Coordinates of C-alpha atoms in Angstrom, one line a residue:
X276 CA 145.3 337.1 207.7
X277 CA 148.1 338.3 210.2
X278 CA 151.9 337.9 209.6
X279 CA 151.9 335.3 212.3
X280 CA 149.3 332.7 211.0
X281 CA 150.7 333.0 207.3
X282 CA 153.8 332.0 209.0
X283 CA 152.5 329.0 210.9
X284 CA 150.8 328.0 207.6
X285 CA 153.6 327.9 205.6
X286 CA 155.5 325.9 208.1
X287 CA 152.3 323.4 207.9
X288 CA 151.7 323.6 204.1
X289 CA 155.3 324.7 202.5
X290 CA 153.5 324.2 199.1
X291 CA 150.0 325.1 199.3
X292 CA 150.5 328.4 201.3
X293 CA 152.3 329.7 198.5
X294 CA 148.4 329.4 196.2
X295 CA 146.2 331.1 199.2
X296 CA 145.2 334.6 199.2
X297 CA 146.1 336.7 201.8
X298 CA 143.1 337.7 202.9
X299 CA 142.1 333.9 203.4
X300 CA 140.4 334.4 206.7
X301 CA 141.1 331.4 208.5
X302 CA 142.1 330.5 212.3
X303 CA 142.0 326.5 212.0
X304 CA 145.7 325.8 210.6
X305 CA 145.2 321.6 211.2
X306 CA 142.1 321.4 209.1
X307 CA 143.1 323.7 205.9
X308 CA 142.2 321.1 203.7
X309 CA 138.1 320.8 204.7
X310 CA 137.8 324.3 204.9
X311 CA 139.6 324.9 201.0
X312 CA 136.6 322.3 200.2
X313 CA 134.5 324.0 201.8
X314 CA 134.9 327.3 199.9
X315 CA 135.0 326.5 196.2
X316 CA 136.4 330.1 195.1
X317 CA 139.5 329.8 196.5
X318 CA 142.0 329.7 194.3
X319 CA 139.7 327.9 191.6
X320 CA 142.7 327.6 189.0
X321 CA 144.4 324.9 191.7
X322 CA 141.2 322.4 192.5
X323 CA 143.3 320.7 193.5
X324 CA 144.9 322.4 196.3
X325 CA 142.6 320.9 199.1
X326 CA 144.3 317.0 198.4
X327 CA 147.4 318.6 198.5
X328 CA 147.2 320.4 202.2
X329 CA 145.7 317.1 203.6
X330 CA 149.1 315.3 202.2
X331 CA 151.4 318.3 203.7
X332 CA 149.3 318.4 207.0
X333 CA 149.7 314.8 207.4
X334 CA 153.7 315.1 206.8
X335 CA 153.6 317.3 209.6
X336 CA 151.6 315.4 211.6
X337 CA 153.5 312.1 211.4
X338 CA 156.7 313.9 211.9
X339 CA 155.4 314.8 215.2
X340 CA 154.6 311.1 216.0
X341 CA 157.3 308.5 217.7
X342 CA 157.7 305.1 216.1
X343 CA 159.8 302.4 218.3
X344 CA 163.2 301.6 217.0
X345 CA 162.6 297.8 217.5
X346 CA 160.1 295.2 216.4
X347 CA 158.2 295.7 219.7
X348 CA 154.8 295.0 218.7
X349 CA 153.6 291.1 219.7
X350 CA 151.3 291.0 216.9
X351 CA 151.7 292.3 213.2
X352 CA 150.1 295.8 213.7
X353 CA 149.8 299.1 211.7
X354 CA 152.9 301.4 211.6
X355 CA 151.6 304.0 214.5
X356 CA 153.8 306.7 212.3
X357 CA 151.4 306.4 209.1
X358 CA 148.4 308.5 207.9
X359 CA 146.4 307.0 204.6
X360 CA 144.8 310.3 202.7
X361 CA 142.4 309.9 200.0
X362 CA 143.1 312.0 197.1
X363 CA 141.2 312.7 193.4
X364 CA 144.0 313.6 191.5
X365 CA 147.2 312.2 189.8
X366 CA 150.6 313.7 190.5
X367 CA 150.5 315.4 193.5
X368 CA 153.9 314.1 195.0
X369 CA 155.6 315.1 191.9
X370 CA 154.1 318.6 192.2
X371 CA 155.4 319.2 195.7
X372 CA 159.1 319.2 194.4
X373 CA 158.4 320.8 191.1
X374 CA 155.4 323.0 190.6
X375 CA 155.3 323.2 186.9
X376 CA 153.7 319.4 186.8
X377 CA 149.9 319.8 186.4
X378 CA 147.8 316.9 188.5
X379 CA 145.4 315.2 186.8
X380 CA 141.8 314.4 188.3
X381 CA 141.7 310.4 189.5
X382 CA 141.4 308.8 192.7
X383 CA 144.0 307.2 194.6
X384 CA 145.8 306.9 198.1
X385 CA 148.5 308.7 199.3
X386 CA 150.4 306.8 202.3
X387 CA 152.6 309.1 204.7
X388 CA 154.7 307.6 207.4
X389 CA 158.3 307.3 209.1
X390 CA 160.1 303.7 209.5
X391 CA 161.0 302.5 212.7
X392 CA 164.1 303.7 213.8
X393 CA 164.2 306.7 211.3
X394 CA 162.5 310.0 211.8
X395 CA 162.1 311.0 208.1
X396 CA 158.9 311.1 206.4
X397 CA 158.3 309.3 203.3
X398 CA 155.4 309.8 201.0
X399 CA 154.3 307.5 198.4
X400 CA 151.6 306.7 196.3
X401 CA 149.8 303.5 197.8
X402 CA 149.5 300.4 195.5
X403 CA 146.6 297.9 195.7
X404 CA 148.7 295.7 197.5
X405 CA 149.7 297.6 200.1
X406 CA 146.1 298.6 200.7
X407 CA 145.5 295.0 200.8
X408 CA 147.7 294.5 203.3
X409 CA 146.8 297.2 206.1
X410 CA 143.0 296.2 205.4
X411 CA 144.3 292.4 206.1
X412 CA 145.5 293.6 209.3
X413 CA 143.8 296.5 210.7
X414 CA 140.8 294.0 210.4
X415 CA 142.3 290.8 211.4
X416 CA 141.8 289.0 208.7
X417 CA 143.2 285.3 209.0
X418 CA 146.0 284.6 205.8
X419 CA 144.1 282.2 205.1
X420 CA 140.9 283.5 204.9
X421 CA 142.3 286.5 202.7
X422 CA 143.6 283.5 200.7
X423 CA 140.5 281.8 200.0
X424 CA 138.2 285.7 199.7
X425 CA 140.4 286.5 197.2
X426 CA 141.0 283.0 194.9
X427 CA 144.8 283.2 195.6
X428 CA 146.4 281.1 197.6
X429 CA 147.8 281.8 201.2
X430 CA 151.9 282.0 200.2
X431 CA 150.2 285.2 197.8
X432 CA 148.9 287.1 200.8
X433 CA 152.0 286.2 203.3
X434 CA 154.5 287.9 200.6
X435 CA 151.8 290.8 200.2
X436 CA 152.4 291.6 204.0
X437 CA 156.0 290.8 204.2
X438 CA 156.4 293.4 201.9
X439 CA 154.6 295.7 203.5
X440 CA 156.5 295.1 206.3
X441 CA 160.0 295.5 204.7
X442 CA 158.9 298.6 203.2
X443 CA 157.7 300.0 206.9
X444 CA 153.7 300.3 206.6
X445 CA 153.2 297.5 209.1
X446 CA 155.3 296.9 212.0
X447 CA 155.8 292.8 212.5
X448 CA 156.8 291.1 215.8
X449 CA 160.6 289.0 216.0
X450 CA 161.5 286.2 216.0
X451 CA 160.5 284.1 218.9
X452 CA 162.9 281.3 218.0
X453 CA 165.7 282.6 220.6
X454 CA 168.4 281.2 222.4
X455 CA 168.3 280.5 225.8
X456 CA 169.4 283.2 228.5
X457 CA 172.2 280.4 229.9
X458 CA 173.9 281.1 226.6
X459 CA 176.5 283.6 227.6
X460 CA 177.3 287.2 225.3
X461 CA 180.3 288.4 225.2
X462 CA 180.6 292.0 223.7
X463 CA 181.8 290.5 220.8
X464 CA 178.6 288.8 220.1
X465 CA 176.1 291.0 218.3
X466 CA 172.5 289.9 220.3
X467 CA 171.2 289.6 216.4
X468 CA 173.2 285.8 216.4
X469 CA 170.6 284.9 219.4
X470 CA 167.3 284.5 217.2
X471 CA 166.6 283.2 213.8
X472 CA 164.7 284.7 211.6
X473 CA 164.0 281.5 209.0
X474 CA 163.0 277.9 210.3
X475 CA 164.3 275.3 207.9
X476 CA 162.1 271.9 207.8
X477 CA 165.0 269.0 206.2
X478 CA 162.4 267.2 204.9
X479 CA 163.6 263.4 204.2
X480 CA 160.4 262.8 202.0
X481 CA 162.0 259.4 200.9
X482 CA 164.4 256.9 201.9
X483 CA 164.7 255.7 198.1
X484 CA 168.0 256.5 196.5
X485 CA 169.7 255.5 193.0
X486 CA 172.9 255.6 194.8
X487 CA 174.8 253.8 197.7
X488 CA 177.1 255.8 198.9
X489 CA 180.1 254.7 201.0
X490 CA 179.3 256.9 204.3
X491 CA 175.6 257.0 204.5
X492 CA 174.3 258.0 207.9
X493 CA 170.8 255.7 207.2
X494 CA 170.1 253.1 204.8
X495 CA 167.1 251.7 207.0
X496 CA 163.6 250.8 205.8
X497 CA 161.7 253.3 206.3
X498 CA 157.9 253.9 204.5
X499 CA 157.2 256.2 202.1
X500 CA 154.5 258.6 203.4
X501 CA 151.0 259.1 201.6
X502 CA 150.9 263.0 199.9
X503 CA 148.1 263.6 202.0
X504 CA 150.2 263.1 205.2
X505 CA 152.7 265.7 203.7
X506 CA 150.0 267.9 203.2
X507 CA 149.5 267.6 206.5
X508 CA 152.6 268.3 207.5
X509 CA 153.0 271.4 206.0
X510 CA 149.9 272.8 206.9
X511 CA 151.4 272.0 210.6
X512 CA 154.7 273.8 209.9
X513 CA 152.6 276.9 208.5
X514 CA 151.0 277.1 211.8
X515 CA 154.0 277.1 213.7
X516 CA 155.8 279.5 212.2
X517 CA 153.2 282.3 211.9
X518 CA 153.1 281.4 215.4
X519 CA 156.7 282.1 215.8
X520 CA 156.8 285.0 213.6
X521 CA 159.6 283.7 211.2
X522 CA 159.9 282.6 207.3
X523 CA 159.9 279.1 206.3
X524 CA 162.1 276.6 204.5
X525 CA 161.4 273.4 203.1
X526 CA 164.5 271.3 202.3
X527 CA 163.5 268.3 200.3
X528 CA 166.2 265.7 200.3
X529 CA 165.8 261.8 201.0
X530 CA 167.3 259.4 199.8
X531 CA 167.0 261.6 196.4
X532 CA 163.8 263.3 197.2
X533 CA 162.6 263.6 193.4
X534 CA 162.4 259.7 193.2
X535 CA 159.7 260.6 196.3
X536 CA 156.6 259.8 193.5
X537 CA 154.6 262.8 195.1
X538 CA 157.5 265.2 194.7
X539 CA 155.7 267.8 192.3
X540 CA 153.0 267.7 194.5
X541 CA 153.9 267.9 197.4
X542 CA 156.8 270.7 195.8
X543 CA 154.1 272.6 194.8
X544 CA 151.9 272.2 198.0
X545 CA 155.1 274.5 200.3
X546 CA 155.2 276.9 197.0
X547 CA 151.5 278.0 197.4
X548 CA 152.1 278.5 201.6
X549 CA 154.9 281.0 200.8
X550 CA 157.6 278.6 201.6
X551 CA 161.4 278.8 200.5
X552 CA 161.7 275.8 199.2
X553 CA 165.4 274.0 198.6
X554 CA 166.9 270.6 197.2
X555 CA 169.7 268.2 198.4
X556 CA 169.2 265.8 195.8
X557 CA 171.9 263.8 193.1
X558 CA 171.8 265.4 189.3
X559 CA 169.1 264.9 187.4
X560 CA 167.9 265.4 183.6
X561 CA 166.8 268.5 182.4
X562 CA 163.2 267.4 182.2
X563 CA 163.1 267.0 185.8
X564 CA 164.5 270.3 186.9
X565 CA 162.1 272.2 184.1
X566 CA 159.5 270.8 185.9
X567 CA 160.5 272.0 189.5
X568 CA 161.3 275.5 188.3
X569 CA 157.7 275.6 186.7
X570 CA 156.5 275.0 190.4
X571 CA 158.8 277.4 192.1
X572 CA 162.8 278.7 191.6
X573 CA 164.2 276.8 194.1
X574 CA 166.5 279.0 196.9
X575 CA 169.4 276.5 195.8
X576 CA 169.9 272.8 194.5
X577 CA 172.6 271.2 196.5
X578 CA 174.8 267.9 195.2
X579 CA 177.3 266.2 196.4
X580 CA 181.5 265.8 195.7
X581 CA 184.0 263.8 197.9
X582 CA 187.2 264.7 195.9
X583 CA 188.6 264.4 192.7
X584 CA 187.1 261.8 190.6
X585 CA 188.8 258.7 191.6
X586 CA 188.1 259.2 195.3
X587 CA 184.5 260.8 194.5
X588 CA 183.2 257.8 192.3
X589 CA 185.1 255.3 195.4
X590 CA 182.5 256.6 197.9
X591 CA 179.7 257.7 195.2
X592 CA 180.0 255.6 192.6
X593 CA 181.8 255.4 189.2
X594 CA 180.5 258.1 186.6
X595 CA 179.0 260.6 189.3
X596 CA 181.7 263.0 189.3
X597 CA 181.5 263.6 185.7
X598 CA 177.5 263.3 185.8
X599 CA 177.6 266.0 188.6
X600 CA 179.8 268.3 186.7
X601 CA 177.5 268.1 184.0
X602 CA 174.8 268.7 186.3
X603 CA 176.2 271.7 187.8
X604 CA 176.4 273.4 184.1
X605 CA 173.2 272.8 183.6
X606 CA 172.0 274.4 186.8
X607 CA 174.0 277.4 185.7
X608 CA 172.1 277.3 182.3
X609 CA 168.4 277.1 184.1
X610 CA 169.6 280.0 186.4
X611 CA 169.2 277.7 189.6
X612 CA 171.7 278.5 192.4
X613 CA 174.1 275.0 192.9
X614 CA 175.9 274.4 195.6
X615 CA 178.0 271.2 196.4
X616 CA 178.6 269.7 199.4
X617 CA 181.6 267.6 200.9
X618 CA 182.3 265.5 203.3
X619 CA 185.3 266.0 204.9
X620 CA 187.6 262.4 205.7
X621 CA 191.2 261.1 206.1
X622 CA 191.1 260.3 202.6
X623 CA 190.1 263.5 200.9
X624 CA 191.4 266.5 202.9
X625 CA 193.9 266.7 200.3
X626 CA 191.8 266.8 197.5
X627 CA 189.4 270.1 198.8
X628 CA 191.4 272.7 197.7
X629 CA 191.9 271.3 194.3
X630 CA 188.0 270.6 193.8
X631 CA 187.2 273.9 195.3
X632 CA 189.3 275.3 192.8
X633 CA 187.9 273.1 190.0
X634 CA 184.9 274.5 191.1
X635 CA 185.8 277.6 190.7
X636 CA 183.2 279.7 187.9
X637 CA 181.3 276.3 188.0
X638 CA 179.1 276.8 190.9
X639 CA 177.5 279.6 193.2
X640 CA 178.7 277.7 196.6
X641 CA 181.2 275.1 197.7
X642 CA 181.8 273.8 201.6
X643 CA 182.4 271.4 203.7
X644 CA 180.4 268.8 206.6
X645 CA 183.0 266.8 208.9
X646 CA 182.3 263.0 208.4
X647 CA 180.1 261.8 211.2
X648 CA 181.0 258.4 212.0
X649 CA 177.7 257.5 211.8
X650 CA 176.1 254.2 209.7
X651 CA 177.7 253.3 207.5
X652 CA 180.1 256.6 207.6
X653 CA 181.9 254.3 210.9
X654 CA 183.9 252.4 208.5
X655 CA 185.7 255.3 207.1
X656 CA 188.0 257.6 209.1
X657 CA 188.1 261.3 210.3
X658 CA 190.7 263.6 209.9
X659 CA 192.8 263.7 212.4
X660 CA 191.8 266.6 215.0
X661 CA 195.2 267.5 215.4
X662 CA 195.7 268.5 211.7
X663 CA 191.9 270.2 211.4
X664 CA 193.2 273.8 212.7
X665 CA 195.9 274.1 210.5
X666 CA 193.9 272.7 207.2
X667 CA 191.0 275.6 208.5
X668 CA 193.5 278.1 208.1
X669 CA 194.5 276.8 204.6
X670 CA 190.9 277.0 203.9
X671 CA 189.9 280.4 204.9
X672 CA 192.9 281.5 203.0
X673 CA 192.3 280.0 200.3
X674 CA 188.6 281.3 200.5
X675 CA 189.3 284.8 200.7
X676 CA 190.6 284.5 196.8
X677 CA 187.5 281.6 195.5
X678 CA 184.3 283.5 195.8
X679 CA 183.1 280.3 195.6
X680 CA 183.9 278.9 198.7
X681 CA 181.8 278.9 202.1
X682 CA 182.7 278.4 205.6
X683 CA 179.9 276.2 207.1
X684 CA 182.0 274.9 210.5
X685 CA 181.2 276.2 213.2
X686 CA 184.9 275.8 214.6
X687 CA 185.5 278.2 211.4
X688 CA 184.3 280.8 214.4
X689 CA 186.9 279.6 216.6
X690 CA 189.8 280.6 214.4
X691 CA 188.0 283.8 213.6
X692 CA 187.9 284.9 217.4
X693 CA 191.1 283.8 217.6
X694 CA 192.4 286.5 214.7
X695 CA 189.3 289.0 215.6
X696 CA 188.1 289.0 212.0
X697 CA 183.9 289.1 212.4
X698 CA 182.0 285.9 212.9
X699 CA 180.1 284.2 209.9
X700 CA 177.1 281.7 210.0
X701 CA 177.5 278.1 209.9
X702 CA 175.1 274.9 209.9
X703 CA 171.7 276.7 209.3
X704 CA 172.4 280.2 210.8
X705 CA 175.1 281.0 213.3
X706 CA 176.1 278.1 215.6
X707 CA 174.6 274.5 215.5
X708 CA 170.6 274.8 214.8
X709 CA 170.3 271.1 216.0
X710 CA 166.7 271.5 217.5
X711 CA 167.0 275.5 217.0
X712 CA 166.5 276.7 213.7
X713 CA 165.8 273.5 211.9
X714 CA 164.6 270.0 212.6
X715 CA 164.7 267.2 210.5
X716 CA 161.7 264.9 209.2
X717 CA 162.2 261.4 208.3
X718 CA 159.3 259.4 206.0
X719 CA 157.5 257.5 209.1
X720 CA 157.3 261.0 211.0
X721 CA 160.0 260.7 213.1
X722 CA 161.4 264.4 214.0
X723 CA 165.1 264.4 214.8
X724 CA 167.3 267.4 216.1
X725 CA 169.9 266.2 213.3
X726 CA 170.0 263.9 210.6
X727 CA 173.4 262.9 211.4
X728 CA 172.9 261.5 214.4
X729 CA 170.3 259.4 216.3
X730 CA 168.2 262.4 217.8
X731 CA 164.8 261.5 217.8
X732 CA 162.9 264.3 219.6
X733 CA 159.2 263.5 218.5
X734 CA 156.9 262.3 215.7
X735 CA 154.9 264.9 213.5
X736 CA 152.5 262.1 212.7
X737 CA 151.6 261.9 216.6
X738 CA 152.4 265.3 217.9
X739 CA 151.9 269.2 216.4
X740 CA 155.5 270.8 215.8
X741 CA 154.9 273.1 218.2
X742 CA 154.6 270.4 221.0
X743 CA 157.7 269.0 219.9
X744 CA 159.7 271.8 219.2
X745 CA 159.1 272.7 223.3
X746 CA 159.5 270.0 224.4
X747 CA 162.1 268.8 227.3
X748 CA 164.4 266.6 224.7
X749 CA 164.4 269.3 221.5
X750 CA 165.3 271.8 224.7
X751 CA 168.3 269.3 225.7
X752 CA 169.9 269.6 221.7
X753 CA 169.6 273.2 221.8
X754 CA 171.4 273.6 225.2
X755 CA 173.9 271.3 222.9
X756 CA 177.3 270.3 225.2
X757 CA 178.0 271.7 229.0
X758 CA 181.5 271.8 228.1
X759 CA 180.4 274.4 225.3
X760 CA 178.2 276.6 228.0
X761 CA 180.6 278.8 229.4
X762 CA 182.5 279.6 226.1
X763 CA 182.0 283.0 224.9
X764 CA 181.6 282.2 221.2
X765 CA 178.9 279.7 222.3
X766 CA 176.3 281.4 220.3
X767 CA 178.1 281.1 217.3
X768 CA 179.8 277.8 217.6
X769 CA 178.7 274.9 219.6
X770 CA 181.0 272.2 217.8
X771 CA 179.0 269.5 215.9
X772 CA 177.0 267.4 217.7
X773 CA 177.4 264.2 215.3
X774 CA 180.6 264.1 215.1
X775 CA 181.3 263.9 218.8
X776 CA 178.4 261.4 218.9
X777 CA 180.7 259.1 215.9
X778 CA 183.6 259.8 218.1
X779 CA 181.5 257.8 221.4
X780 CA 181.4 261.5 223.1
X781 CA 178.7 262.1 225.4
X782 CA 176.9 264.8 223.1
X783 CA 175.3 266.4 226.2
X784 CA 178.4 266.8 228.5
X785 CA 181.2 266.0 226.3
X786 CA 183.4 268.8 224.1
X787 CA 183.6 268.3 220.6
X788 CA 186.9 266.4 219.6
X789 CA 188.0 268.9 217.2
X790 CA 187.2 271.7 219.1
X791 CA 191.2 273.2 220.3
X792 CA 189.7 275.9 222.4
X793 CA 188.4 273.4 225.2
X794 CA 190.6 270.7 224.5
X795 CA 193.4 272.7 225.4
X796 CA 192.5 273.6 228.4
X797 CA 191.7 270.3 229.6
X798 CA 194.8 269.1 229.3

């Protein structure tokens, strides 16, 4: 063999050049592999030198091959930057870095490809999964239908092929949950904060509660729903967000949702689709929380605190701050992620910093809702908007030294503009999700942009989510207030919607009372 073609073999097959004889006789450089089968003397001590010049040609072969940089296919597709080889021996990706390994005969799959936006190669050895998951889609094979083929159910195969798609094998459209092009971006607004990549269902699966708390929002009469309606339900919500290419959450609250007397089924029921699943609930004994994590490790269990004790057990009751602390230990014990929730009035501003710092070790996240002077939440009062921007500030700076506390507000993003320190996300994601990124279900099927607020938008009893989610009045809560449109942190703010609605604000046209930005300028 000339000088020449050893040299453009060795650039093909680094490795296996170095085992061929001179004298090889051979002028096809992309097919080395067939013709080494082909011609069983060669090189007889390496049999297995044939598998490993189909693995080197096809790391030259995809490093010749563009991938997109983006998720650009509209349809979950095979990476076009990956070549499957079949091999019959063990070991052959250790032996291209170190020679001295000896492979072993055994067949298995060698998978070769670049991830998008990267041009190196990686070669791994394929696991049955991840030949499950390009046969799923390479032949179109419904979830669901993989699902039942293979006695698993259809959450198993959707975390099969999310993996595969994290780990670059399969390329998997974006999120088509997007803001609207009349939001405005500013070149301080990173176009990631304009699509969500998770839709969260707040599932009110009960209206029952075993407390009363001073500022409930809704305390109406409302009809348990029958499991088979829930199952419903969630088969709905699994269809709409394949269809919008996004994962999905399941928020269980109520009421207390695990009074709901379906709970474990219907708990179990989101597990098996693949759903995150959550709690907002009150504490509850250890039985009860043994039972849920047998079912599925929630994403977090969130409770409630309104202040120190005596102003906690004045809205909540007397006991539950003591109750709740003991709750939160024992979440920490189970290895369940807590996270308490308050509600910021008049009466308690004072008291946040000292429960956030009581807090402190105790649980995983502490934050913040402004009271909406909704229901029964009209009889107390709000803090006064003219104080909120300075008790932010104490906040943030007080966060910076609790790990435990979160900055939910979406006004938090207005003080961060204001010192140029990078945005965080707020509500459900960055800016208000109201009729976005979540929805909220009430017992009798109502679907409401918030729970906070009267925002009734459609009934998944009547209507598929997709109808509703499209149509004109969810459209009018995610365009949220005209005074907000021309903002340029609009995308990550957007006030709250319920608390200008407790305030008598016109939540379409109106700005959010607290918000200082707009406010100022209108004067």
């Amino acid at each position: 063999m000339s000088t020449s073609k050893l040299t453009h073999l060795s650039t093909l097959y680094p490795i296996t050049s170095r085992f061929l004889p001179p004298d090889l006789g051979f002028d096809t450089p992309h097919d080395l592999s067939g013709f080494i089968r082909n011609r069983s003397e060669i090189c007889p001590e390496y049999p297995f030198l044939a598998d490993l010049a189909a693995i080197e040609y096809a790391q030259y072969w995809v490093s010749k091959i563009a991938v997109p940089d983006d998720e650009v296919a509209s349809e979950c597709i095979v990476n076009p930057a990956l070549e499957i080889v079949p091999v019959h021996w063990h070991h052959l990706l250790p032996f291209l870095g170190d020679q001295t390994i000896v492979p072993e005969m055994g067949d298995s799959w060698i998978l070769v490809f670049k991830r998008p936006g990267t041009e190196i190669v990686q070669t791994i050895t394929a696991s049955g999964h991840d030949l499950l998951a390009l046969k799923i889609v390479s032949e179109k094979i419904d979830s669901r239908e993989a699902a039942n083929l293979a006695s698993v159910t259809v959450g198993v195969i959707d975390d099969i092929l999310a993996a595969a798609v994290r780990r670059g094998l399969l390329l998997a459209p974006g999120s088509l949950l997007v803001r609207p092009d009349s939001f405005p971006c500013s070149k301080n607004i990173d176009p990631r904060y304009f699509s969500a990549p998770t839709f969260t269902l707040q599932w009110h699966i009960t209206q029952d509660c075993d407390l009363h708390c001073r500022h409930c929002y809704d305390r109406s009469d409302r009809k348990d729903m029958e499991l088979s309606q829930g199952i419903r339900v969630l088969d709905d919500l699994y269809d709409f967000c394949q269809a919008h290419h996004v994962f999905t959450q399941v928020t269980f609250t109520g009421g207390n949702p695990l009074l709901y007397p379906h709970f474990n089924e219907l708990y179990k029921e989101a597990a098996d689709r693949g759903f995150m699943t959550a709690v907002l609930g009150n504490p509850m004994p250890r039985k009860r929380m043994e039972e849920i994590l047998a079912l599925q490790q929630p994403e977090f269990y969130q409770v409630s605190l309104e202040g120190m004790r005596a102003q906690n057990d004045y809205i909540r009751g007397v006991g539950h701050f003591d109750r709740t602390l003991d709750f939160l230990d024992l979440l920490r014990e189970l290895g369940i992620y807590s996270m308490v929730m308050l509600t910021l009035t008049r009466a308690n501003m004072d008291e946040v910093l000292e429960l956030a710092e009581l807090l402190r070790g105790r649980v995983d996240l502490f934050t913040f809702n402004r009271l909406a002077m909704v229901g029964e939440g009209a009889d107390l009062a709000s803090v006064a908007p003219e104080v909120f921007p300075g008790f932010l500030q104490e906040y943030l700076q007080a966060a910076a030294k609790n790990p435990a506390m979160g900055v939910k507000d979406n006004l938090f993003n207005l003080l961060r503009h204001e010192q140029a320190i990078p945005y965080r996300g707020g509500c459900a994601g960055y800016g208000c999700g109201a009729g976005f990124n979540f929805v909220s279900l009430l017992p009798d099927g109502e679907v409401h942009a918030c729970r906070k607020l009267p925002s009734l938008i459609g009934n998944m009893y009547q209507q598929p989510l997709g109808e509703i989610y499209h149509g004109s009045l969810a459209e009018q809560y995610r365009q949220g207030s005209a005074a907000c449109q021309d903002c340029e942190i609009r995308p990550v703010c957007g006030g709250c919607l319920a608390v200008a609605y407790g305030y008598g604000r016109n939540i379409f046209r109106d700005v959010d009372p607290y918000c200082w930005k707009i406010t100022e300028k209108l004067k």
